[in-house]
Coordinates of C-alpha atoms in Angstrom, one line a residue:
M25 CA 134.6 274.0 -80.3
G26 CA 134.2 273.1 -84.0
D27 CA 136.8 270.9 -85.8
S28 CA 139.3 271.6 -88.6
A29 CA 136.8 271.5 -91.2
D30 CA 134.8 273.6 -89.9
V31 CA 135.8 276.7 -91.5
N32 CA 134.6 280.1 -90.2
S33 CA 132.7 282.2 -92.8
N34 CA 133.4 285.4 -91.1
L35 CA 135.9 287.5 -93.6
I36 CA 137.5 291.0 -92.9
I37 CA 136.3 293.0 -96.3
A38 CA 137.0 296.3 -97.1
Y39 CA 134.0 298.5 -97.4
S40 CA 132.9 299.4 -101.1
T41 CA 131.3 302.5 -102.4
G42 CA 131.3 301.9 -106.3
D43 CA 131.0 298.8 -108.8
S44 CA 134.7 298.4 -109.2
Q45 CA 135.3 298.0 -105.6
L46 CA 132.4 295.7 -105.5
D47 CA 133.7 293.4 -108.1
K48 CA 137.1 293.5 -106.2
A49 CA 135.5 292.7 -103.0
I50 CA 133.9 289.6 -104.7
W51 CA 136.7 288.1 -106.1
Q52 CA 138.4 288.6 -102.9
W53 CA 135.8 286.7 -101.0
L54 CA 135.3 283.8 -103.6
T55 CA 138.8 283.0 -103.3
W56 CA 139.0 282.7 -100.2
D57 CA 136.3 280.0 -100.1
K58 CA 137.7 276.8 -98.7
V59 CA 135.3 274.2 -100.3
G60 CA 136.7 272.3 -102.6
K61 CA 134.3 270.5 -105.5
D62 CA 135.0 267.2 -104.0
S63 CA 134.0 268.1 -100.4
D64 CA 131.1 266.8 -98.6
D65 CA 129.7 270.4 -98.2
Y66 CA 129.9 271.0 -101.7
K67 CA 128.2 267.9 -103.0
A68 CA 125.4 268.6 -100.4
D69 CA 124.5 272.1 -101.0
P70 CA 122.5 272.6 -104.1
V71 CA 123.7 276.5 -104.1
L72 CA 127.6 275.9 -104.2
K73 CA 126.7 273.4 -106.7
L74 CA 125.6 276.4 -108.8
V75 CA 128.8 277.6 -108.7
P76 CA 131.4 275.4 -108.6
S77 CA 134.6 276.9 -108.5
A78 CA 135.9 280.3 -107.2
V79 CA 136.6 281.5 -110.6
Q80 CA 133.5 280.4 -111.9
Q81 CA 131.7 282.2 -108.9
T82 CA 133.2 285.4 -109.9
N83 CA 132.3 284.6 -113.3
F84 CA 129.0 284.1 -112.3
L85 CA 128.3 287.4 -109.9
L86 CA 130.0 289.6 -112.4
G87 CA 127.9 288.3 -115.4
N88 CA 124.6 288.8 -113.6
G89 CA 125.1 291.7 -111.6
I90 CA 123.0 292.6 -108.9
S91 CA 120.0 290.2 -110.0
G92 CA 122.4 287.3 -109.9
R93 CA 123.3 288.0 -106.4
D94 CA 120.0 288.6 -105.1
G95 CA 118.4 285.4 -106.8
L96 CA 120.6 283.5 -104.8
L97 CA 119.2 284.9 -101.9
Q98 CA 115.7 284.9 -103.0
R99 CA 116.5 281.1 -103.4
E100 CA 117.6 280.9 -99.8
G101 CA 114.3 282.7 -98.5
L102 CA 116.7 285.3 -97.3
L103 CA 115.3 288.7 -98.4
S104 CA 113.0 290.4 -96.3
Q105 CA 110.4 292.8 -97.3
D106 CA 113.2 295.8 -95.8
V107 CA 115.8 294.3 -98.3
R108 CA 115.0 294.2 -101.4
P109 CA 117.1 293.3 -104.5
G110 CA 119.3 295.8 -105.7
S111 CA 118.3 298.1 -102.9
D112 CA 121.8 297.8 -101.1
P113 CA 124.6 296.1 -103.5
D114 CA 127.3 296.4 -101.1
L115 CA 125.4 294.3 -98.7
M116 CA 124.1 292.2 -100.7
S117 CA 127.4 291.3 -102.1
C118 CA 128.6 290.8 -98.3
L119 CA 125.5 288.7 -97.4
A120 CA 125.9 286.5 -100.7
H121 CA 129.7 285.9 -99.8
E122 CA 129.0 285.2 -96.4
L123 CA 126.5 282.4 -97.5
W124 CA 128.5 280.6 -99.9
S125 CA 131.0 280.2 -97.7
K126 CA 128.7 278.5 -95.5
K127 CA 131.4 276.6 -93.2
N128 CA 130.1 277.5 -90.1
P129 CA 126.7 277.1 -89.2
K130 CA 126.7 278.8 -86.3
T131 CA 127.4 281.8 -87.7
K132 CA 125.6 281.5 -90.8
E133 CA 122.6 281.2 -88.4
Q134 CA 123.5 284.6 -87.0
I135 CA 123.5 286.3 -90.6
E136 CA 120.3 284.6 -92.1
S137 CA 118.5 285.8 -88.8
L138 CA 119.5 289.4 -89.3
L139 CA 118.7 289.5 -92.9
R140 CA 115.3 288.0 -92.1
N141 CA 114.2 290.5 -89.6
G142 CA 115.7 293.2 -92.1
R143 CA 118.1 294.9 -89.8
N144 CA 120.2 296.2 -92.2
K145 CA 122.2 298.6 -90.0
E146 CA 123.6 295.7 -87.8
L147 CA 124.3 293.9 -91.3
R148 CA 126.6 296.7 -92.3
D149 CA 128.2 297.2 -88.9
R150 CA 129.4 293.4 -88.8
L151 CA 130.2 293.0 -92.4
C152 CA 131.6 296.1 -93.7
R153 CA 134.4 297.6 -91.0
R154 CA 137.8 295.9 -89.6
L155 CA 139.2 295.5 -86.5
T156 CA 141.9 297.9 -85.5
F157 CA 144.4 297.8 -82.5
G158 CA 143.2 299.2 -79.5
T159 CA 144.7 299.8 -75.9
A160 CA 144.9 296.1 -75.6
G161 CA 145.3 294.8 -78.8
L162 CA 142.6 293.4 -81.3
R163 CA 139.1 293.1 -78.9
S164 CA 135.7 292.9 -80.2
A165 CA 132.6 290.4 -79.5
M166 CA 133.0 286.9 -80.8
G167 CA 130.5 286.2 -83.6
A168 CA 129.6 286.3 -87.3
G169 CA 130.9 289.4 -89.2
F170 CA 134.0 291.0 -90.3
C171 CA 134.8 293.2 -87.3
Y172 CA 134.2 290.7 -84.7
I173 CA 136.6 288.5 -83.3
N174 CA 136.5 284.8 -84.9
D175 CA 138.3 282.0 -86.9
L176 CA 139.0 284.3 -89.7
T177 CA 139.5 287.7 -88.1
V178 CA 142.5 285.5 -86.0
I179 CA 143.8 283.5 -89.3
Q180 CA 144.3 286.9 -91.1
S181 CA 145.6 288.7 -88.2
T182 CA 148.2 286.2 -87.8
Q183 CA 148.9 286.0 -91.7
G184 CA 149.7 290.0 -91.3
M185 CA 151.9 289.4 -88.3
Y186 CA 153.8 286.9 -90.0
K187 CA 154.5 289.1 -92.8
Y188 CA 155.4 292.0 -90.5
L189 CA 157.9 290.0 -88.3
E190 CA 159.3 288.2 -91.5
K191 CA 160.3 291.6 -92.4
C192 CA 161.8 292.6 -89.4
F193 CA 163.7 289.7 -88.1
S194 CA 165.8 287.3 -90.1
D195 CA 166.4 285.1 -87.5
F196 CA 162.3 284.6 -87.0
K197 CA 162.2 280.7 -87.6
Q198 CA 164.8 280.2 -85.2
R199 CA 163.6 282.2 -82.3
G200 CA 159.9 281.5 -82.5
F201 CA 156.6 282.8 -81.1
V202 CA 154.5 282.3 -78.2
V203 CA 151.0 282.0 -78.2
G204 CA 148.8 281.7 -75.0
Y205 CA 145.1 281.7 -74.6
D206 CA 142.8 282.0 -71.5
T207 CA 139.1 280.4 -71.2
R208 CA 136.6 282.1 -72.9
G209 CA 134.2 281.1 -75.3
Q210 CA 130.9 280.8 -77.0
V211 CA 128.5 278.2 -78.2
A212 CA 126.6 280.6 -80.2
S213 CA 129.6 281.0 -82.8
S214 CA 131.4 278.2 -82.0
C215 CA 134.3 280.0 -80.8
S216 CA 136.7 279.5 -77.9
S217 CA 140.1 280.7 -76.9
L218 CA 141.7 277.5 -77.2
R219 CA 140.6 277.4 -81.0
L220 CA 141.8 280.5 -81.6
A221 CA 145.3 279.9 -80.0
K222 CA 145.6 276.7 -82.3
L223 CA 144.8 278.7 -85.5
T224 CA 147.1 281.2 -84.5
A225 CA 149.8 278.4 -84.1
A226 CA 148.6 276.8 -87.2
V227 CA 149.5 279.7 -89.7
L228 CA 153.1 279.9 -88.4
L229 CA 153.5 276.4 -88.2
A230 CA 152.7 275.9 -91.6
K231 CA 155.3 278.6 -92.6
G232 CA 157.9 277.2 -90.7
I233 CA 157.6 278.9 -87.6
K234 CA 158.6 277.8 -84.2
V235 CA 155.7 278.1 -81.8
Y236 CA 155.4 278.1 -78.3
L237 CA 151.9 276.9 -77.5
F238 CA 151.0 276.8 -73.9
S239 CA 149.3 273.2 -73.4
R240 CA 147.0 274.9 -70.9
Y241 CA 145.1 278.3 -70.1
V242 CA 147.4 280.9 -68.6
P243 CA 147.3 284.0 -67.0
T244 CA 148.3 287.1 -69.8
P245 CA 151.5 288.0 -68.1
F246 CA 153.0 284.7 -68.9
V247 CA 153.0 285.6 -72.7
P248 CA 155.5 288.7 -72.3
Y249 CA 157.4 286.8 -69.8
A250 CA 157.4 283.9 -71.8
V251 CA 158.6 285.9 -74.8
Q252 CA 161.6 287.5 -73.1
Q253 CA 162.5 284.3 -71.4
L254 CA 162.8 282.4 -74.7
R255 CA 163.8 285.0 -76.9
A256 CA 160.9 284.7 -79.2
V257 CA 160.0 287.7 -81.7
A258 CA 156.7 288.1 -80.5
G259 CA 153.8 286.7 -79.1
V260 CA 150.0 286.6 -78.6
M261 CA 147.6 286.1 -75.9
I262 CA 144.2 285.3 -76.8
T263 CA 142.0 287.1 -74.4
A264 CA 139.2 289.6 -73.7
S265 CA 140.7 290.1 -69.8
H266 CA 137.7 291.7 -67.6
N267 CA 135.3 292.3 -71.0
R268 CA 131.5 290.9 -70.8
K269 CA 131.4 287.4 -71.7
E270 CA 130.6 288.0 -75.4
D271 CA 134.2 289.5 -75.7
N272 CA 137.6 288.0 -77.2
G273 CA 140.8 289.3 -78.4
Y274 CA 144.2 289.4 -79.9
K275 CA 146.8 291.0 -77.5
V276 CA 150.4 291.4 -79.2
Y277 CA 153.2 291.4 -77.5
W278 CA 156.8 292.5 -79.2
E279 CA 160.1 290.7 -78.6
N280 CA 161.0 293.0 -75.5
G281 CA 158.2 291.8 -73.7
A282 CA 156.0 295.0 -73.8
Q283 CA 152.8 295.3 -75.7
I284 CA 153.2 296.5 -79.8
T285 CA 153.1 300.5 -79.6
S286 CA 153.2 302.7 -82.5
P287 CA 154.4 302.0 -85.6
H288 CA 154.3 298.5 -85.3
D289 CA 150.4 298.2 -84.7
K290 CA 150.0 300.4 -87.8
E291 CA 152.3 298.3 -89.9
I292 CA 150.9 295.1 -88.4
L293 CA 147.4 296.2 -89.9
K294 CA 148.8 297.0 -93.1
C295 CA 150.1 293.4 -93.6
I296 CA 146.7 292.4 -92.5
E297 CA 145.2 293.9 -95.4
E298 CA 148.2 292.2 -97.9
C299 CA 147.3 288.8 -96.6
T300 CA 143.5 288.4 -96.2
E301 CA 143.5 285.1 -98.3
P302 CA 143.8 282.1 -96.1
W303 CA 147.1 280.6 -97.2
N304 CA 147.3 276.4 -97.4
D305 CA 147.0 275.2 -93.7
S306 CA 146.2 278.2 -92.1
W307 CA 142.7 276.3 -91.0
N308 CA 144.8 273.3 -90.0
E309 CA 144.1 273.7 -86.2
N310 CA 145.6 270.4 -85.9
L311 CA 148.9 271.4 -86.6
A312 CA 149.4 272.4 -83.1
D313 CA 149.1 269.0 -81.8
T314 CA 151.5 267.4 -84.7
S315 CA 153.9 269.7 -85.7
L316 CA 157.4 269.1 -84.7
L317 CA 158.0 273.0 -84.6
A318 CA 155.1 273.1 -82.0
H319 CA 156.7 273.6 -78.4
D320 CA 154.7 273.4 -74.9
P321 CA 156.7 276.1 -72.8
L322 CA 154.0 275.7 -69.6
Q323 CA 156.0 273.9 -67.5
K324 CA 159.7 275.7 -67.8
I325 CA 157.7 279.3 -67.8
C326 CA 155.7 278.4 -65.1
A327 CA 158.9 277.3 -62.7
S328 CA 160.9 280.5 -63.8
Y329 CA 158.3 283.0 -63.4
M330 CA 157.8 281.8 -59.3
E331 CA 161.0 281.5 -59.0
D332 CA 161.5 285.2 -60.2
L333 CA 158.6 286.1 -57.7
R334 CA 161.3 285.6 -54.8
K335 CA 163.0 288.4 -55.9
I336 CA 160.1 290.6 -54.9
S337 CA 159.6 288.6 -51.7
Y338 CA 161.6 290.6 -48.7
H339 CA 159.8 288.9 -45.7
R340 CA 159.3 285.1 -46.5
E341 CA 160.0 283.8 -43.0
L342 CA 157.3 286.0 -41.6
N343 CA 155.2 285.3 -44.2
M344 CA 155.4 281.6 -43.3
K345 CA 154.4 282.2 -39.6
T346 CA 151.8 284.7 -40.1
N347 CA 148.1 284.2 -38.7
L348 CA 146.7 286.4 -41.2
K349 CA 144.5 284.7 -43.7
F350 CA 143.6 285.6 -47.2
V351 CA 140.8 284.6 -49.5
H352 CA 141.0 284.7 -53.3
T353 CA 138.7 284.8 -56.4
A354 CA 139.5 284.0 -59.7
F355 CA 136.5 285.5 -61.1
H356 CA 136.0 282.3 -63.0
G357 CA 139.2 282.9 -64.8
V358 CA 142.7 281.5 -65.3
G359 CA 144.1 282.5 -62.1
H360 CA 143.4 279.8 -59.4
D361 CA 146.3 277.6 -59.8
Y362 CA 148.9 280.2 -60.7
V363 CA 147.8 282.7 -57.2
Q364 CA 148.0 279.4 -55.1
L365 CA 151.6 278.7 -56.3
A366 CA 152.9 282.3 -55.8
F367 CA 151.5 282.0 -52.3
Q368 CA 153.5 279.0 -51.9
T369 CA 156.8 280.6 -53.2
F370 CA 156.3 283.4 -50.8
G371 CA 156.0 281.3 -48.0
F372 CA 152.3 281.6 -47.0
Q373 CA 150.0 278.9 -46.7
P374 CA 147.6 278.8 -49.8
P375 CA 144.8 281.4 -49.9
I376 CA 141.3 280.1 -49.7
P377 CA 139.5 280.2 -52.9
V378 CA 136.0 281.0 -53.4
P379 CA 134.9 277.6 -54.8
E380 CA 132.2 278.9 -56.9
Q381 CA 134.6 281.3 -58.8
K382 CA 137.7 278.9 -58.6
D383 CA 137.1 277.2 -61.9
P384 CA 137.3 278.6 -65.5
D385 CA 133.5 279.2 -66.7
P386 CA 133.2 281.3 -69.7
D387 CA 129.6 282.6 -68.8
F388 CA 130.9 283.8 -65.7
S389 CA 127.7 282.5 -64.3
T390 CA 128.2 284.1 -60.8
V391 CA 128.9 287.8 -61.4
K392 CA 126.9 290.3 -63.5
C393 CA 130.4 291.8 -64.7
P394 CA 133.7 290.0 -64.5
N395 CA 135.1 293.0 -63.9
P396 CA 136.5 293.2 -60.1
E397 CA 137.1 296.8 -60.8
E398 CA 133.6 297.2 -59.9
G399 CA 133.9 296.5 -56.5
E400 CA 132.1 295.1 -53.6
S401 CA 128.9 294.5 -55.6
V402 CA 131.2 291.5 -57.7
L403 CA 132.7 290.6 -54.7
E404 CA 129.8 289.4 -52.7
L405 CA 130.7 285.7 -52.3
S406 CA 134.6 286.8 -51.6
L407 CA 133.4 288.8 -48.8
R408 CA 130.7 286.5 -47.4
L409 CA 133.4 283.6 -47.4
A410 CA 136.3 285.9 -45.5
E411 CA 133.5 286.4 -42.9
K412 CA 133.0 283.0 -42.8
E413 CA 136.7 281.7 -42.6
G414 CA 137.8 284.6 -40.5
A415 CA 139.8 286.3 -43.6
R416 CA 140.6 290.0 -43.2
V417 CA 142.0 290.6 -46.5
V418 CA 140.3 289.4 -49.7
V419 CA 142.3 289.3 -53.1
A420 CA 140.4 289.2 -56.6
T421 CA 142.3 288.6 -59.9
D422 CA 140.1 289.3 -63.1
P423 CA 139.9 286.9 -65.5
D424 CA 142.9 286.5 -67.4
A425 CA 145.0 287.7 -64.1
D426 CA 146.5 290.6 -65.2
R427 CA 144.7 292.9 -62.6
L428 CA 144.0 292.8 -58.9
A429 CA 141.3 294.3 -56.4
V430 CA 141.9 294.2 -53.0
A431 CA 139.4 294.4 -50.2
E432 CA 140.3 294.7 -46.3
L433 CA 137.7 294.4 -43.3
Q434 CA 137.7 297.5 -41.4
E435 CA 137.3 297.8 -37.4
N436 CA 133.8 298.8 -38.0
G437 CA 133.1 295.1 -39.5
R438 CA 132.5 296.9 -43.1
W439 CA 134.5 295.7 -45.8
K440 CA 136.9 298.7 -47.7
V441 CA 137.6 297.8 -51.6
F442 CA 140.4 299.7 -52.2
T443 CA 140.5 301.9 -55.6
G444 CA 143.3 301.4 -58.0
N445 CA 145.1 304.9 -57.1
E446 CA 144.7 303.8 -53.3
L447 CA 146.3 300.5 -53.9
A448 CA 149.4 302.3 -56.1
A449 CA 149.7 304.3 -53.1
L450 CA 150.6 301.6 -50.9
F451 CA 152.6 299.6 -53.5
G452 CA 154.6 302.7 -54.2
W453 CA 155.4 303.1 -50.5
W454 CA 156.0 299.1 -49.8
M455 CA 158.3 299.0 -53.1
F456 CA 160.6 301.5 -52.6
T457 CA 160.6 300.7 -48.5
C458 CA 161.7 297.6 -49.2
W459 CA 164.2 299.0 -52.3
K460 CA 165.8 301.2 -49.3
S461 CA 166.1 298.2 -46.9
N462 CA 167.7 295.8 -49.3
C463 CA 169.7 298.0 -51.6
A464 CA 173.4 298.0 -52.0
K465 CA 175.7 301.0 -50.0
D466 CA 176.4 302.7 -52.9
A467 CA 172.7 302.4 -54.5
D468 CA 172.1 305.9 -56.4
V469 CA 168.5 306.7 -55.2
K470 CA 168.3 309.0 -58.6
N471 CA 168.8 305.8 -60.8
V472 CA 165.2 304.9 -59.4
Y473 CA 162.1 304.9 -61.4
M474 CA 158.7 304.1 -60.8
L475 CA 155.6 305.1 -63.4
A476 CA 152.0 305.5 -64.1
T477 CA 149.7 306.4 -66.7
T478 CA 148.5 310.1 -67.1
V479 CA 144.7 309.8 -65.7
S480 CA 146.2 307.7 -62.9
S481 CA 146.9 309.5 -59.3
K482 CA 149.9 311.3 -59.1
I483 CA 150.6 310.0 -55.5
L484 CA 153.8 308.0 -57.0
K485 CA 154.9 311.7 -58.3
A486 CA 154.8 313.2 -54.5
I487 CA 156.6 310.0 -53.2
A488 CA 159.3 310.5 -55.7
Q489 CA 159.5 314.3 -55.0
K490 CA 160.2 313.5 -51.2
E491 CA 162.3 310.3 -51.7
G492 CA 164.6 311.4 -54.4
F493 CA 163.8 309.0 -57.3
H494 CA 162.3 309.2 -60.4
F495 CA 158.8 309.4 -61.5
E496 CA 157.3 309.4 -65.1
D497 CA 153.9 309.3 -66.5
T498 CA 152.9 307.8 -69.7
L499 CA 149.9 307.9 -72.2
P500 CA 146.9 305.8 -71.4
G501 CA 147.5 301.5 -71.6
F502 CA 150.2 299.4 -70.2
K503 CA 151.5 299.2 -73.7
S504 CA 152.7 302.7 -73.0
I505 CA 154.4 301.3 -69.9
G506 CA 155.8 298.6 -70.9
S507 CA 157.8 300.0 -73.5
R508 CA 158.9 303.0 -71.7
V509 CA 160.2 300.7 -68.5
K510 CA 162.2 298.5 -71.0
D511 CA 163.8 301.7 -72.4
L512 CA 164.7 302.8 -68.8
L513 CA 166.2 299.3 -68.2
D514 CA 167.9 299.2 -71.4
S515 CA 169.9 302.4 -70.1
G516 CA 170.9 301.1 -66.7
K517 CA 168.1 302.5 -64.6
E518 CA 166.1 300.6 -61.9
V519 CA 162.6 300.7 -62.3
L520 CA 160.6 299.7 -59.2
F521 CA 157.0 299.6 -59.6
A522 CA 154.2 301.0 -62.1
F523 CA 150.3 301.4 -62.7
E524 CA 147.5 302.4 -64.4
E525 CA 144.4 303.5 -62.1
S526 CA 142.4 300.6 -63.2
I527 CA 143.8 298.3 -60.8
G528 CA 146.7 297.3 -63.2
F529 CA 150.3 297.0 -61.3
M530 CA 153.2 295.9 -62.4
C531 CA 155.8 295.0 -59.1
G532 CA 159.6 294.7 -60.1
T533 CA 160.3 293.9 -63.6
S534 CA 160.2 290.4 -64.7
V535 CA 157.0 291.3 -66.4
L536 CA 156.7 294.3 -68.6
D537 CA 153.1 294.1 -68.3
K538 CA 150.3 294.5 -65.5
D539 CA 150.4 291.3 -63.4
G540 CA 147.7 290.4 -60.9
V541 CA 149.8 287.1 -59.7
S542 CA 152.3 288.8 -58.4
A543 CA 150.5 291.8 -57.3
A544 CA 148.3 289.5 -55.1
V545 CA 151.0 287.7 -53.3
V546 CA 153.0 291.1 -53.1
I547 CA 149.9 292.7 -51.3
A548 CA 149.5 289.9 -49.0
E549 CA 153.4 290.2 -47.8
M550 CA 152.7 293.9 -47.0
A551 CA 149.6 292.7 -45.3
A552 CA 151.4 290.3 -43.0
Y553 CA 154.3 293.1 -42.1
L554 CA 151.8 295.6 -41.2
D555 CA 150.1 292.8 -39.2
T556 CA 152.8 292.5 -37.1
K557 CA 153.0 296.2 -36.2
S558 CA 149.5 295.6 -35.4
Q559 CA 148.4 297.9 -38.5
T560 CA 146.1 297.3 -41.5
L561 CA 146.3 298.3 -45.0
A562 CA 143.8 301.0 -44.3
H563 CA 145.7 302.3 -41.9
Q564 CA 148.9 302.4 -43.7
L565 CA 147.2 304.6 -46.6
M566 CA 146.3 307.1 -44.1
E567 CA 149.7 307.2 -43.1
V568 CA 151.0 307.6 -46.6
Y569 CA 148.8 310.3 -47.2
K570 CA 149.8 312.1 -43.9
T571 CA 153.5 311.7 -44.3
I572 CA 153.5 312.2 -48.3
Y573 CA 151.2 314.9 -50.0
M574 CA 151.4 316.5 -53.6
P575 CA 151.8 320.2 -53.6
K576 CA 149.8 322.6 -55.2
V577 CA 151.0 323.0 -58.6
E578 CA 151.1 326.5 -59.9
I579 CA 148.7 327.2 -63.3
F580 CA 149.7 330.0 -65.9
A581 CA 147.0 330.4 -68.1
T582 CA 149.3 332.1 -70.9
L583 CA 151.6 329.0 -70.8
S584 CA 150.5 325.5 -72.2
L585 CA 153.3 323.0 -72.3
Q586 CA 153.0 319.5 -74.0
V587 CA 154.4 316.6 -72.5
L588 CA 152.9 313.6 -73.8
P589 CA 152.6 312.7 -77.4
V590 CA 149.4 313.4 -79.2
S591 CA 147.5 313.2 -82.7
K592 CA 144.7 314.2 -84.0
N593 CA 143.2 310.8 -83.1
S594 CA 143.7 311.1 -79.7
Q595 CA 140.5 311.0 -78.0
M596 CA 141.5 312.2 -74.4
I597 CA 141.4 315.8 -73.2
T598 CA 143.0 317.1 -69.7
F599 CA 141.6 320.0 -67.6
T600 CA 144.0 321.5 -65.1
F601 CA 142.5 324.1 -62.5
Q602 CA 144.1 326.8 -60.7
N603 CA 143.1 325.2 -57.6
G604 CA 145.3 321.8 -58.4
C605 CA 142.2 320.1 -59.5
V606 CA 143.3 317.7 -62.7
A607 CA 140.1 316.3 -64.5
T608 CA 140.5 314.1 -67.7
L609 CA 138.0 312.8 -69.9
R610 CA 138.5 309.8 -72.7
T611 CA 137.1 307.0 -74.4
S612 CA 138.0 303.5 -73.3
G613 CA 140.4 301.6 -75.3
T614 CA 138.7 298.1 -74.6
E615 CA 134.9 298.9 -73.6
P616 CA 132.4 301.0 -75.2
K617 CA 132.6 303.8 -72.3
I618 CA 133.6 307.2 -72.0
K619 CA 135.9 307.4 -68.5
Y620 CA 136.8 310.3 -66.4
Y621 CA 139.5 311.3 -63.8
A622 CA 139.7 313.7 -61.3
E623 CA 142.0 314.2 -58.5
M624 CA 142.5 317.2 -56.3
C625 CA 145.9 317.6 -54.6
A626 CA 146.2 319.4 -51.1
P627 CA 148.1 319.4 -48.0
P628 CA 147.1 317.2 -45.1

């Protein structure tokens, strides 16, 4: 979606409130300009020929002040009646810089349109803020702007990553770095996950770092899995998961295979701020195809991942004989081929794919929202196909295949779409039941753990209290779960299952992140097993509720016990009521939402 010379003009800059800061921002931007005096762009552009070098451009602006800068904008015909010369010097500086780069016509058009229409607030929002790490890494809309996902923000983020990893690992060059990507793309900004992945690789390859760049789109879980398998120091997945089609992201995994947590995220941001000027060859995405340091791990990782799946398959012979049919939808994302392989690994016939949704489509053309968590409204095609094919269970992976939704046809002819908490109750029961049936005679149940985020149901805690294993909760986001699971494994503990209520599940520990591919095939095996008992998933869920319940918690108004780490930046508050009800409100880490959760615990 753009050749290697198509330099994106979207840069991250610091917000400036005074002339000195403004001058610094001008100098930074102009030294980042990749246009040379002999380039075709330079020769063809009368504006660029006015200031033929970065140094001269800086002197031009500093010598002429606001009038020189505004003069440029006026010559381009881009000052509206609402944006008058000198009225907003910071904004004028940013806009002039954006237009001088002028290497990506798509993003240039976006800025020009906003300027002509006098949309100052949106311009400032786009140009005067930085990307920050949330619960799923860097995530934002694709397009023009310094706080958006685009070529330059990804280059700068990777340069910061390189600086930080160089400090942390003396063997960085030998161990290498993993890069994966999904199938997102946006014509309006000439941005795609593949291009961003190649630019990520280019930054590191240019510094002599070995890069494992997948030759094809992969599920997000393949990146943390590959980081561990290849002993890489870290990895990045270019994805926005289930977000709207306009978004993309930059998800970072540490050497332990878990998403980065504090202080790594903060230190990486500091390094990004210190490495804002693109290095030589950072723009050269062709390095990903030509460098001897670039390696394709696809076949090795896919084969190894499928082999490791066998560790959590306990009824393969039964799976081979079952008459139960399954429908799978990949939600226009990456999941189709990998879920097909996973089902074959477990001994199943391949699930029936939803033809309209099995192939990648960055527009997600058959759904209003590419998030299977939205329920029956976005599963319409899957459910109708299942009815036609006589399939009782539908499994839906989100676009990057790290989350799973499940629906089951009920005796009354209606479909039940399970919530994340309901599926967790089933997974928790199943994983522990399978462990009990297959563990060594001397295995100690007190060495077994399950985890969940604090906003998720406490059903696993109830199962743990009944069965004798340990339960822990963590802060929201699988990055908290992954790091804690790694610590437990390193201390000799056994972790069977972990989840977050937003349909994110980790079955086993081959991947220290949520994984929709493995979860899909595990739920299929569970359904096939229950079918031999003339039971359904919904029936078994009720059995779990009947036999395992969470006792009422006594509340002492004068006692406040803080268990999870908090900070002044925490955007979550939990209310615990005397009747046992727990309610939590928090801001989403990936979308512009406020989420609320409530759970009432009572005997059956």
